[in-house]
Amino acid sequence: MSAAKPSTATHKSLRPRKSPWLKRAAIAVVVLAAAGIGWHYYSKRNAEEAAGAYRTAKVERGDIRVAISATGALSAISTVDVGSQISGQVTEVLADFNDRVTKGQVIARIDPSTYEAQIAQGTAQVNNARASLATAQATLHNAELDFQRKSELAKNQLVARSDADLARAARDQARAQLAGAQAQINQQIASTQTSRLNLQRTVIRAPVDGVVLTRTVEPGQTVAASLQSPVLFQIAEDLSKMEIVLAIDEADIGQVKPGQSVNFSVDSFPDRKFRGAVQQVRLSATNTSNVITYPVVVSVDNADGVLLPGMTANAEIEVSHRDNVLRVGNAALRYKPSDDDAAAVGAPGGGGAARGGLGNDLPAVADKLKLDASQRALFDAALEQMKQRMASRTAAPASTAGGPAGGGPPTIIMGGGRGPGGGGGGNNRSGNRAGGAVSGAARQRMQERFKQQFGAFRATLNDDQRKLWDNEIAALVSARRAPLYKLVKGEPQAVVVRVGVSDGSWTEVSGNVKEGDDIIVGSGRGAK
């Protein structure tokens, strides 16, 4: 028994003992892991709460169609008013509403008896004048013979010279009477011819091929053409081609050009869309209660004949159509941060960002030019210098970096024209005109700076490349710009973008945004 005890003690002494510092390290790891998990959930909850403080919308790609709405009345391209050149009682009406008539077809008659009597009277007067002419001819013949006889006798001094002079005067008088008789005949013939023309005018004929739109005369009615020609019929020459005359507001007329597509509807066919094209923009302005409008003529194909003259057309002139562009809802462009959020948001980027990211747009312009290696090297060098110069200005006060002093939201810079929110209206001016406009002098200064910065590069371009470069730079400098507020990791971030066309709901944007970005459209909790 005594020998077994020592062996037990020896066995216990050989067991490894656990070090206290391992326990403390394990505890520390567990605590740090728990703290990390807690911080993760805490940060995530704060980010979700921050994101939930804003309502956002996605930047997406889509089509934007800008149209001007107006109303007008359908009418035939050529409408002829058929009247009467003479007065008299209508005896026959041979055409009715909607009748198709051909050129020269008799459509009405006026009582011809008055003009027939005038012709008979004129014929009698012509015959009387011819009898007078015969008398004058006989008188002249006798006077000629008398003058010849007395002239011979006067030469032989058998009669006095005065007798010969009297014979000469009688001859001349007979000649004048003959000429008067001839003139009287011509006068009576002309008068009779007028009566004959009036007799022909008692028959009213269609001047063109077409359809009778209106008839304002009945058999037995008396027409009086003493002051002006009364309109008896109205004939539309061709109803397979029609037109609409739209009254376009002066604010929109600059966007309307011949050839633009026009969609319209009529009340008779509310579910059907018709198409036309702008044919003419007339210069004759109309002032109605100090509202200036211009007539725009739209040509319409009416081959099936369903459109009728006088129908009211609700038309939309498509002035712009942009396919597959980046666009945002107009609510995003109207959003402004509150006073508390403005200091946190700050100015939109400063430097190049405050100008809508011109430095980011220039490479796309260069790609259009198809530069060679040397031209590309000069362009890259000039672009890098511009970026360095713009970066050096990022420390400037907010008032010079594109935003107001104190870090408030920047003023929206627009290059003129309608701001987002408008553009899709009709003859009203409901479009929101955002911000101020870049003056012409400011645009010119910016263009001059571009010429200086990229002068060496521009000198290497050929004529076509130089023309394209100048046009693209002018478009970039004069483009309208506005601030947007992106939501990045739960925090608002201000950026300035170039603003394109707007249809009243969506606006084209380009610059420091991409498809799928969350753009703030309002404050407060709400669904995205």
Short mmCIF file of C-alpha atoms in Angstrom, two decimals:
data_model
loop_
_atom_site.label_atom_id
_atom_site.label_comp_id
_atom_site.label_asym_id
_atom_site.label_seq_id
_atom_site.Cartn_x
_atom_site.Cartn_y
_atom_site.Cartn_z
CA MET A 1 0.00 0.00 0.00
CA SER A 2 2.84 2.36 0.87
CA ALA A 3 4.50 1.68 -2.49
CA ALA A 4 1.41 2.78 -4.52
CA LYS A 5 1.17 6.34 -3.08
CA PRO A 6 4.41 7.67 -4.47
CA SER A 7 3.48 6.53 -7.99
CA THR A 8 0.16 8.47 -7.81
CA ALA A 9 1.87 11.62 -6.76
CA THR A 10 4.33 11.32 -9.56
CA HIS A 11 1.46 10.96 -12.08
CA LYS A 12 -0.27 14.17 -10.93
CA SER A 13 2.89 16.17 -11.15
CA LEU A 14 3.28 15.28 -14.83
CA ARG A 15 -0.16 16.97 -15.95
CA PRO A 16 0.20 20.33 -17.86
CA ARG A 17 -1.16 23.39 -16.10
CA LYS A 18 -3.30 26.02 -18.01
CA SER A 19 -1.68 29.51 -18.17
CA PRO A 20 -3.82 32.43 -16.89
CA TRP A 21 -2.92 34.67 -19.85
CA LEU A 22 -4.56 32.30 -22.35
CA LYS A 23 -7.84 32.68 -20.53
CA ARG A 24 -7.55 36.43 -20.58
CA ALA A 25 -6.76 36.43 -24.33
CA ALA A 26 -9.77 34.28 -25.12
CA ILE A 27 -12.01 36.56 -23.12
CA ALA A 28 -10.60 39.62 -24.92
CA VAL A 29 -11.24 38.04 -28.34
CA VAL A 30 -14.83 37.27 -27.43
CA VAL A 31 -15.38 40.82 -26.15
CA LEU A 32 -13.86 42.39 -29.28
CA ALA A 33 -15.93 40.18 -31.56
CA ALA A 34 -19.08 41.13 -29.71
CA ALA A 35 -18.13 44.80 -29.87
CA GLY A 36 -17.46 44.56 -33.63
CA ILE A 37 -20.78 42.88 -34.27
CA GLY A 38 -22.53 45.49 -32.18
CA TRP A 39 -20.78 48.35 -33.97
CA HIS A 40 -21.67 46.81 -37.34
CA TYR A 41 -25.35 46.62 -36.50
CA TYR A 42 -25.25 50.07 -34.93
CA SER A 43 -23.61 51.61 -38.05
CA LYS A 44 -26.00 49.77 -40.32
CA ARG A 45 -28.97 51.00 -38.32
CA ASN A 46 -27.67 54.58 -38.41
CA ALA A 47 -27.10 54.34 -42.17
CA GLU A 48 -30.60 52.98 -42.65
CA GLU A 49 -32.00 55.76 -40.49
CA ALA A 50 -30.03 58.35 -42.47
CA ALA A 51 -31.20 56.86 -45.77
CA GLY A 52 -34.75 56.73 -44.51
CA ALA A 53 -34.62 60.49 -43.93
CA TYR A 54 -34.73 61.04 -47.69
CA ARG A 55 -36.95 60.01 -50.53
CA THR A 56 -34.93 58.96 -53.55
CA ALA A 57 -35.34 57.96 -57.17
CA LYS A 58 -33.02 56.11 -59.50
CA VAL A 59 -31.12 57.57 -62.41
CA GLU A 60 -32.32 55.50 -65.33
CA ARG A 61 -32.05 55.24 -69.06
CA GLY A 62 -35.01 55.89 -71.28
CA ASP A 63 -36.51 58.01 -74.04
CA ILE A 64 -37.57 61.63 -73.71
CA ARG A 65 -40.06 63.11 -76.12
CA VAL A 66 -40.66 66.87 -76.04
CA ALA A 67 -43.86 68.10 -77.67
CA ILE A 68 -45.81 71.35 -77.95
CA SER A 69 -49.56 71.04 -77.56
CA ALA A 70 -52.03 73.16 -79.50
CA THR A 71 -55.49 72.97 -81.03
CA GLY A 72 -56.75 73.89 -84.48
CA ALA A 73 -59.44 73.14 -87.02
CA LEU A 74 -59.13 70.81 -89.99
CA SER A 75 -59.74 72.39 -93.37
CA ALA A 76 -59.27 71.59 -97.03
CA ILE A 77 -55.98 72.77 -98.51
CA SER A 78 -57.82 74.64 -101.29
CA THR A 79 -61.38 75.89 -100.82
CA VAL A 80 -63.04 77.93 -103.61
CA ASP A 81 -65.96 80.30 -103.04
CA VAL A 82 -68.23 80.25 -106.09
CA GLY A 83 -70.21 83.48 -106.52
CA SER A 84 -72.25 85.36 -109.10
CA GLN A 85 -70.88 88.25 -111.16
CA ILE A 86 -74.36 89.42 -112.13
CA SER A 87 -77.63 90.15 -110.40
CA GLY A 88 -80.83 88.31 -111.04
CA GLN A 89 -83.22 85.63 -109.91
CA VAL A 90 -81.89 82.08 -109.49
CA THR A 91 -83.97 79.76 -111.63
CA GLU A 92 -82.15 76.45 -111.06
CA VAL A 93 -79.81 74.98 -108.44
CA LEU A 94 -78.16 71.86 -109.82
CA ALA A 95 -75.72 70.97 -107.02
CA ASP A 96 -76.32 70.17 -103.34
CA PHE A 97 -74.24 69.64 -100.22
CA ASN A 98 -71.53 66.94 -100.50
CA ASP A 99 -72.03 66.60 -104.27
CA ARG A 100 -68.90 65.88 -106.26
CA VAL A 101 -68.58 68.26 -109.18
CA THR A 102 -66.15 68.55 -112.08
CA LYS A 103 -64.60 71.66 -113.56
CA GLY A 104 -67.07 73.36 -115.95
CA GLN A 105 -70.13 71.52 -114.63
CA VAL A 106 -73.30 73.66 -114.46
CA ILE A 107 -74.34 74.00 -110.82
CA ALA A 108 -76.89 76.88 -111.01
CA ARG A 109 -78.70 79.16 -113.47
CA ILE A 110 -79.88 82.77 -113.22
CA ASP A 111 -82.83 84.16 -115.20
CA PRO A 112 -81.29 85.26 -118.56
CA SER A 113 -84.29 87.21 -119.93
CA THR A 114 -82.93 90.63 -118.95
CA TYR A 115 -79.67 90.05 -120.76
CA GLU A 116 -81.36 88.51 -123.78
CA ALA A 117 -83.42 91.70 -124.10
CA GLN A 118 -80.27 93.80 -123.79
CA ILE A 119 -78.67 91.78 -126.55
CA ALA A 120 -81.71 92.31 -128.82
CA GLN A 121 -81.65 96.02 -128.09
CA GLY A 122 -77.94 96.21 -128.77
CA THR A 123 -78.36 94.36 -132.07
CA ALA A 124 -80.96 96.88 -133.19
CA GLN A 125 -78.68 99.75 -132.23
CA VAL A 126 -75.84 98.21 -134.22
CA ASN A 127 -78.09 97.93 -137.28
CA ASN A 128 -79.14 101.58 -136.85
CA ALA A 129 -75.53 102.63 -136.58
CA ARG A 130 -74.71 100.73 -139.73
CA ALA A 131 -77.50 102.59 -141.57
CA SER A 132 -76.04 105.85 -140.36
CA LEU A 133 -72.69 104.68 -141.63
CA ALA A 134 -74.12 104.05 -145.07
CA THR A 135 -75.58 107.57 -145.13
CA ALA A 136 -72.25 109.04 -144.08
CA GLN A 137 -70.48 107.08 -146.82
CA ALA A 138 -72.89 108.47 -149.48
CA THR A 139 -72.48 111.99 -148.16
CA LEU A 140 -68.71 111.66 -148.25
CA HIS A 141 -68.78 110.32 -151.81
CA ASN A 142 -70.84 113.32 -152.99
CA ALA A 143 -68.57 115.73 -151.14
CA GLU A 144 -65.49 114.22 -152.76
CA LEU A 145 -66.96 114.66 -156.26
CA ASP A 146 -68.06 118.25 -155.55
CA PHE A 147 -64.63 119.15 -154.26
CA GLN A 148 -62.92 117.68 -157.31
CA ARG A 149 -65.15 119.63 -159.71
CA LYS A 150 -64.74 122.94 -157.96
CA SER A 151 -61.00 122.47 -157.63
CA GLU A 152 -60.71 122.09 -161.44
CA LEU A 153 -62.91 125.09 -162.07
CA ALA A 154 -60.95 127.19 -159.58
CA LYS A 155 -57.69 126.34 -161.40
CA ASN A 156 -59.25 127.72 -164.66
CA GLN A 157 -60.61 130.70 -162.70
CA LEU A 158 -64.16 129.75 -163.66
CA VAL A 159 -65.39 129.80 -160.01
CA ALA A 160 -64.26 131.73 -157.01
CA ARG A 161 -61.56 130.25 -154.78
CA SER A 162 -63.96 130.48 -151.81
CA ASP A 163 -66.31 128.00 -153.51
CA ALA A 164 -63.48 125.50 -153.74
CA ASP A 165 -62.66 126.04 -150.06
CA LEU A 166 -66.29 125.43 -149.07
CA ALA A 167 -66.28 122.18 -151.06
CA ARG A 168 -63.09 121.08 -149.25
CA ALA A 169 -64.69 121.79 -145.87
CA ALA A 170 -67.81 119.84 -146.82
CA ARG A 171 -65.64 116.89 -147.83
CA ASP A 172 -63.73 116.93 -144.53
CA GLN A 173 -66.98 117.17 -142.60
CA ALA A 174 -68.36 114.14 -144.44
CA ARG A 175 -65.21 112.20 -143.59
CA ALA A 176 -65.66 113.04 -139.90
CA GLN A 177 -69.27 111.94 -140.00
CA LEU A 178 -68.22 108.66 -141.56
CA ALA A 179 -65.66 108.08 -138.80
CA GLY A 180 -68.28 108.92 -136.17
CA ALA A 181 -70.73 106.45 -137.70
CA GLN A 182 -68.05 103.74 -137.64
CA ALA A 183 -67.24 104.50 -133.99
CA GLN A 184 -70.92 104.31 -133.12
CA ILE A 185 -71.10 100.85 -134.65
CA ASN A 186 -68.06 99.69 -132.63
CA GLN A 187 -69.60 101.10 -129.46
CA GLN A 188 -72.87 99.31 -129.99
CA ILE A 189 -71.06 96.06 -130.82
CA ALA A 190 -69.03 96.32 -127.58
CA SER A 191 -72.18 97.01 -125.58
CA THR A 192 -73.85 94.01 -127.12
CA GLN A 193 -70.79 91.89 -126.36
CA THR A 194 -71.04 92.88 -122.68
CA SER A 195 -74.65 91.75 -122.66
CA ARG A 196 -73.62 88.49 -124.27
CA LEU A 197 -70.97 87.93 -121.55
CA ASN A 198 -73.56 88.62 -118.84
CA LEU A 199 -75.86 86.16 -120.57
CA GLN A 200 -73.13 83.52 -120.34
CA ARG A 201 -72.64 84.38 -116.66
CA THR A 202 -76.24 83.46 -115.94
CA VAL A 203 -74.95 79.89 -116.06
CA ILE A 204 -72.90 79.19 -112.85
CA ARG A 205 -70.22 76.57 -113.44
CA ALA A 206 -67.85 74.79 -111.05
CA PRO A 207 -64.36 76.34 -111.37
CA VAL A 208 -62.54 73.23 -110.03
CA ASP A 209 -63.04 69.55 -109.40
CA GLY A 210 -64.12 68.98 -105.82
CA VAL A 211 -66.87 68.51 -103.26
CA VAL A 212 -69.59 71.03 -102.45
CA LEU A 213 -69.16 72.00 -98.80
CA THR A 214 -71.84 74.68 -98.54
CA ARG A 215 -74.76 75.93 -100.62
CA THR A 216 -76.29 79.28 -99.71
CA VAL A 217 -78.77 79.74 -102.54
CA GLU A 218 -82.24 78.38 -103.30
CA PRO A 219 -84.29 78.42 -106.52
CA GLY A 220 -86.27 81.67 -106.80
CA GLN A 221 -83.82 83.62 -104.66
CA THR A 222 -82.58 86.93 -106.05
CA VAL A 223 -78.89 87.65 -105.90
CA ALA A 224 -77.49 91.17 -106.03
CA ALA A 225 -73.94 91.63 -107.24
CA SER A 226 -73.87 95.42 -107.27
CA LEU A 227 -71.38 95.88 -104.39
CA GLN A 228 -69.70 92.48 -104.02
CA SER A 229 -70.06 89.04 -105.46
CA PRO A 230 -72.41 86.92 -103.33
CA VAL A 231 -71.08 83.45 -102.42
CA LEU A 232 -73.45 80.77 -103.71
CA PHE A 233 -71.33 77.62 -103.18
CA GLN A 234 -68.14 76.62 -101.39
CA ILE A 235 -66.19 73.83 -103.06
CA ALA A 236 -63.29 71.94 -101.48
CA GLU A 237 -60.86 71.00 -104.22
CA ASP A 238 -59.35 67.83 -102.66
CA LEU A 239 -60.28 66.32 -99.27
CA SER A 240 -57.68 63.56 -99.52
CA LYS A 241 -55.14 66.19 -98.46
CA MET A 242 -56.08 68.49 -95.60
CA GLU A 243 -54.39 70.95 -93.27
CA ILE A 244 -54.57 72.22 -89.71
CA VAL A 245 -53.69 75.79 -88.75
CA LEU A 246 -52.36 75.81 -85.17
CA ALA A 247 -51.81 78.91 -83.04
CA ILE A 248 -48.41 78.50 -81.34
CA ASP A 249 -47.30 80.73 -78.49
CA GLU A 250 -44.31 82.99 -79.08
CA ALA A 251 -42.42 81.18 -76.29
CA ASP A 252 -42.57 77.93 -78.28
CA ILE A 253 -42.48 79.11 -81.89
CA GLY A 254 -38.66 79.08 -81.97
CA GLN A 255 -38.68 75.30 -81.54
CA VAL A 256 -41.07 74.65 -84.45
CA LYS A 257 -39.50 73.88 -87.82
CA PRO A 258 -40.98 72.64 -91.13
CA GLY A 259 -40.91 68.87 -91.43
CA GLN A 260 -41.40 68.11 -87.73
CA SER A 261 -43.78 65.27 -86.92
CA VAL A 262 -47.25 66.07 -85.57
CA ASN A 263 -49.60 63.70 -83.78
CA PHE A 264 -53.22 64.70 -83.31
CA SER A 265 -56.60 63.34 -82.40
CA VAL A 266 -60.18 64.40 -83.09
CA ASP A 267 -63.22 64.03 -80.87
CA SER A 268 -64.97 61.82 -83.41
CA PHE A 269 -62.25 59.17 -83.09
CA PRO A 270 -60.86 59.54 -79.54
CA ASP A 271 -59.03 56.19 -79.63
CA ARG A 272 -57.29 56.83 -82.94
CA LYS A 273 -54.09 58.81 -83.47
CA PHE A 274 -53.49 60.65 -86.73
CA ARG A 275 -50.19 61.94 -88.04
CA GLY A 276 -49.12 64.98 -89.99
CA ALA A 277 -46.10 67.20 -90.58
CA VAL A 278 -45.35 70.88 -90.13
CA GLN A 279 -45.57 72.43 -93.58
CA GLN A 280 -45.17 76.14 -92.88
CA VAL A 281 -44.45 78.52 -90.00
CA ARG A 282 -46.17 81.76 -90.96
CA LEU A 283 -44.77 85.13 -89.92
CA SER A 284 -48.12 86.85 -89.43
CA ALA A 285 -48.34 87.19 -85.65
CA THR A 286 -51.69 87.59 -83.88
CA ASN A 287 -52.09 89.63 -80.70
CA THR A 288 -54.98 88.44 -78.54
CA SER A 289 -55.18 90.11 -75.12
CA ASN A 290 -51.41 90.77 -75.25
CA VAL A 291 -50.73 87.10 -76.05
CA ILE A 292 -48.71 86.72 -79.25
CA THR A 293 -49.28 83.59 -81.33
CA TYR A 294 -48.07 82.49 -84.75
CA PRO A 295 -49.99 80.31 -87.22
CA VAL A 296 -48.36 76.98 -88.03
CA VAL A 297 -49.74 74.99 -90.99
CA VAL A 298 -49.76 71.19 -90.61
CA SER A 299 -50.35 69.02 -93.67
CA VAL A 300 -52.47 65.90 -93.14
CA ASP A 301 -53.05 62.84 -95.29
CA ASN A 302 -56.76 61.95 -95.41
CA ALA A 303 -56.71 59.16 -97.96
CA ASP A 304 -59.44 57.19 -96.15
CA GLY A 305 -61.67 60.27 -95.93
CA VAL A 306 -62.55 59.92 -92.24
CA LEU A 307 -61.40 63.45 -91.40
CA LEU A 308 -63.92 66.15 -92.21
CA PRO A 309 -63.45 69.90 -92.61
CA GLY A 310 -64.08 71.84 -89.42
CA MET A 311 -63.13 69.05 -86.97
CA THR A 312 -61.18 70.22 -83.94
CA ALA A 313 -57.71 68.68 -83.82
CA ASN A 314 -55.80 68.31 -80.54
CA ALA A 315 -52.25 68.28 -81.85
CA GLU A 316 -48.77 67.76 -80.44
CA ILE A 317 -45.73 68.94 -82.39
CA GLU A 318 -42.74 66.76 -81.59
CA VAL A 319 -39.84 69.23 -81.32
CA SER A 320 -37.28 66.84 -79.81
CA HIS A 321 -36.87 63.11 -79.30
CA ARG A 322 -33.96 61.67 -77.33
CA ASP A 323 -33.50 57.91 -77.21
CA ASN A 324 -31.76 55.88 -74.50
CA VAL A 325 -30.43 58.82 -72.48
CA LEU A 326 -29.80 59.20 -68.76
CA ARG A 327 -32.79 60.84 -67.16
CA VAL A 328 -34.11 61.82 -63.75
CA GLY A 329 -37.52 62.83 -62.55
CA ASN A 330 -38.05 66.58 -62.40
CA ALA A 331 -38.67 66.30 -58.64
CA ALA A 332 -34.93 65.65 -58.24
CA LEU A 333 -34.10 68.96 -59.91
CA ARG A 334 -36.61 70.83 -57.76
CA TYR A 335 -35.25 69.42 -54.48
CA LYS A 336 -33.31 71.77 -52.21
CA PRO A 337 -31.84 70.67 -48.86
CA SER A 338 -33.12 72.21 -45.67
CA ASP A 339 -31.02 74.71 -43.74
CA ASP A 340 -29.79 71.98 -41.38
CA ASP A 341 -28.78 69.72 -44.26
CA ALA A 342 -27.27 72.47 -46.39
CA ALA A 343 -24.18 72.91 -44.21
CA ALA A 344 -23.56 69.17 -44.22
CA VAL A 345 -24.05 68.87 -47.96
CA GLY A 346 -21.93 71.89 -48.84
CA ALA A 347 -21.17 73.17 -52.29
CA PRO A 348 -21.33 70.68 -55.12
CA GLY A 349 -17.77 69.60 -55.47
CA GLY A 350 -16.05 72.81 -56.44
CA GLY A 351 -13.64 73.16 -59.29
CA GLY A 352 -14.52 71.08 -62.30
CA ALA A 353 -17.46 69.46 -60.54
CA ALA A 354 -19.04 72.85 -59.99
CA ARG A 355 -18.97 73.31 -63.73
CA GLY A 356 -20.79 70.09 -64.39
CA GLY A 357 -17.69 67.96 -64.91
CA LEU A 358 -16.39 69.53 -68.11
CA GLY A 359 -13.09 67.74 -67.61
CA ASN A 360 -14.93 64.43 -67.60
CA ASP A 361 -16.79 65.29 -70.81
CA LEU A 362 -13.77 66.29 -72.89
CA PRO A 363 -12.46 62.73 -73.43
CA ALA A 364 -15.78 61.83 -75.05
CA VAL A 365 -15.38 64.82 -77.35
CA ALA A 366 -11.85 63.71 -78.21
CA ASP A 367 -13.11 60.24 -79.07
CA LYS A 368 -15.41 61.74 -81.70
CA LEU A 369 -12.45 63.45 -83.37
CA LYS A 370 -10.60 60.16 -84.10
CA LEU A 371 -7.22 61.56 -83.06
CA ASP A 372 -3.87 60.15 -84.02
CA ALA A 373 -1.14 59.40 -81.45
CA SER A 374 0.45 62.87 -81.49
CA GLN A 375 -2.88 64.64 -81.27
CA ARG A 376 -3.96 62.39 -78.42
CA ALA A 377 -0.73 63.15 -76.51
CA LEU A 378 -1.27 66.92 -76.85
CA PHE A 379 -4.89 66.54 -75.77
CA ASP A 380 -4.01 64.44 -72.72
CA ALA A 381 -1.35 66.95 -71.67
CA ALA A 382 -3.72 69.92 -71.99
CA LEU A 383 -6.46 68.03 -70.15
CA GLU A 384 -4.11 67.15 -67.29
CA GLN A 385 -3.03 70.79 -66.97
CA MET A 386 -6.67 71.87 -66.84
CA LYS A 387 -7.47 69.32 -64.14
CA GLN A 388 -4.48 70.46 -62.08
CA ARG A 389 -5.57 74.08 -62.38
CA MET A 390 -9.13 73.18 -61.38
CA ALA A 391 -7.86 71.08 -58.47
CA SER A 392 -5.85 74.04 -57.19
CA ARG A 393 -9.07 75.99 -56.86
CA THR A 394 -10.86 73.47 -54.68
CA ALA A 395 -9.58 75.30 -51.58
CA ALA A 396 -11.23 78.53 -52.72
CA PRO A 397 -14.24 79.88 -50.79
CA ALA A 398 -17.57 78.36 -51.62
CA SER A 399 -18.66 81.62 -53.23
CA THR A 400 -16.07 81.07 -55.99
CA ALA A 401 -16.49 77.29 -56.23
CA GLY A 402 -19.96 77.32 -57.64
CA GLY A 403 -21.97 77.67 -54.42
CA PRO A 404 -22.92 80.48 -52.09
CA ALA A 405 -20.71 81.48 -49.22
CA GLY A 406 -21.25 79.50 -46.08
CA GLY A 407 -21.60 76.14 -47.80
CA GLY A 408 -25.25 76.52 -48.82
CA PRO A 409 -26.74 74.91 -51.92
CA PRO A 410 -25.39 76.30 -55.19
CA THR A 411 -27.41 78.44 -57.54
CA ILE A 412 -28.68 76.47 -60.50
CA ILE A 413 -26.83 77.60 -63.62
CA MET A 414 -28.87 77.48 -66.76
CA GLY A 415 -27.79 78.33 -70.28
CA GLY A 416 -31.07 79.90 -71.24
CA GLY A 417 -34.33 78.37 -72.45
CA ARG A 418 -36.86 76.43 -70.44
CA GLY A 419 -35.83 74.82 -67.21
CA PRO A 420 -36.73 71.33 -66.13
CA GLY A 421 -40.36 70.89 -65.44
CA GLY A 422 -41.52 72.62 -68.58
CA GLY A 423 -41.00 71.83 -72.23
CA GLY A 424 -43.96 69.49 -72.56
CA GLY A 425 -46.68 72.06 -72.20
CA GLY A 426 -48.73 73.54 -74.93
CA ASN A 427 -49.38 77.24 -75.43
CA ASN A 428 -48.88 78.00 -71.76
CA ARG A 429 -45.75 78.87 -69.85
CA SER A 430 -46.00 76.42 -67.00
CA GLY A 431 -42.37 75.28 -67.32
CA ASN A 432 -40.22 75.97 -64.27
CA ARG A 433 -37.39 78.28 -65.13
CA ALA A 434 -34.68 77.16 -62.77
CA GLY A 435 -31.97 79.50 -61.58
CA GLY A 436 -30.25 82.25 -63.46
CA ALA A 437 -28.71 82.18 -66.91
CA VAL A 438 -25.07 82.22 -67.87
CA SER A 439 -24.46 85.52 -69.59
CA GLY A 440 -23.06 85.69 -73.08
CA ALA A 441 -19.94 87.40 -71.75
CA ALA A 442 -19.34 84.57 -69.26
CA ARG A 443 -19.71 81.94 -71.97
CA GLN A 444 -17.31 83.86 -74.17
CA ARG A 445 -14.72 84.03 -71.37
CA MET A 446 -14.99 80.29 -70.81
CA GLN A 447 -14.54 79.62 -74.51
CA GLU A 448 -11.49 81.88 -74.57
CA ARG A 449 -9.98 79.92 -71.67
CA PHE A 450 -10.55 76.69 -73.54
CA LYS A 451 -8.87 78.13 -76.64
CA GLN A 452 -5.85 79.12 -74.57
CA GLN A 453 -5.63 75.80 -72.73
CA PHE A 454 -6.12 73.65 -75.82
CA GLY A 455 -4.65 76.05 -78.40
CA ALA A 456 -1.69 73.86 -79.30
CA PHE A 457 -3.90 70.79 -79.56
CA ARG A 458 -6.51 72.61 -81.68
CA ALA A 459 -3.82 73.79 -84.11
CA THR A 460 -3.08 70.16 -85.05
CA LEU A 461 -6.68 69.43 -86.09
CA ASN A 462 -7.86 69.48 -89.67
CA ASP A 463 -10.78 71.65 -90.76
CA ASP A 464 -13.46 69.05 -90.09
CA GLN A 465 -11.99 68.13 -86.70
CA ARG A 466 -11.61 71.77 -85.73
CA LYS A 467 -15.21 72.53 -86.66
CA LEU A 468 -16.48 69.57 -84.65
CA TRP A 469 -14.27 70.52 -81.69
CA ASP A 470 -15.50 74.13 -81.67
CA ASN A 471 -19.16 73.04 -81.88
CA GLU A 472 -18.78 70.53 -79.05
CA ILE A 473 -16.96 73.01 -76.81
CA ALA A 474 -19.62 75.65 -77.49
CA ALA A 475 -22.31 73.12 -76.58
CA LEU A 476 -20.53 72.17 -73.35
CA VAL A 477 -19.96 75.77 -72.28
CA SER A 478 -23.49 76.94 -73.03
CA ALA A 479 -25.22 73.84 -71.65
CA ARG A 480 -27.74 74.34 -68.87
CA ARG A 481 -26.62 73.04 -65.48
CA ALA A 482 -28.34 72.27 -62.21
CA PRO A 483 -27.43 70.61 -58.89
CA LEU A 484 -28.50 67.12 -57.92
CA TYR A 485 -28.09 65.44 -54.55
CA LYS A 486 -26.98 61.82 -54.64
CA LEU A 487 -27.45 59.55 -51.64
CA VAL A 488 -24.09 57.82 -51.08
CA LYS A 489 -23.86 55.42 -48.11
CA GLY A 490 -26.77 57.15 -46.45
CA GLU A 491 -25.27 60.63 -46.83
CA PRO A 492 -26.32 63.29 -49.38
CA GLN A 493 -23.66 64.36 -51.86
CA ALA A 494 -24.16 67.40 -54.10
CA VAL A 495 -23.15 67.23 -57.76
CA VAL A 496 -23.73 69.57 -60.70
CA VAL A 497 -24.98 68.00 -63.94
CA ARG A 498 -25.74 69.24 -67.40
CA VAL A 499 -29.46 69.45 -68.08
CA GLY A 500 -30.86 68.51 -71.46
CA VAL A 501 -34.38 68.33 -72.82
CA SER A 502 -37.40 67.82 -70.58
CA ASP A 503 -40.85 66.46 -71.30
CA GLY A 504 -42.42 67.81 -68.12
CA SER A 505 -41.85 64.63 -66.13
CA TRP A 506 -38.31 63.54 -67.02
CA THR A 507 -35.19 65.55 -67.77
CA GLU A 508 -32.05 64.43 -69.57
CA VAL A 509 -28.89 64.75 -67.45
CA SER A 510 -25.20 64.07 -67.97
CA GLY A 511 -22.10 64.56 -65.91
CA ASN A 512 -21.10 63.05 -62.57
CA VAL A 513 -24.03 60.63 -62.42
CA LYS A 514 -24.56 57.13 -63.76
CA GLU A 515 -27.42 54.74 -64.23
CA GLY A 516 -28.69 53.34 -60.94
CA ASP A 517 -27.55 56.23 -58.71
CA ASP A 518 -29.96 57.18 -55.93
CA ILE A 519 -30.98 60.82 -56.32
CA ILE A 520 -32.77 62.65 -53.51
CA VAL A 521 -36.20 63.91 -54.51
CA GLY A 522 -37.51 64.93 -51.07
CA SER A 523 -37.00 64.86 -47.32
CA GLY A 524 -38.78 62.78 -44.73
CA ARG A 525 -39.46 59.08 -44.47
CA GLY A 526 -41.18 57.56 -47.46
CA ALA A 527 -40.94 54.86 -50.03
CA LYS A 528 -38.30 55.11 -52.64
#
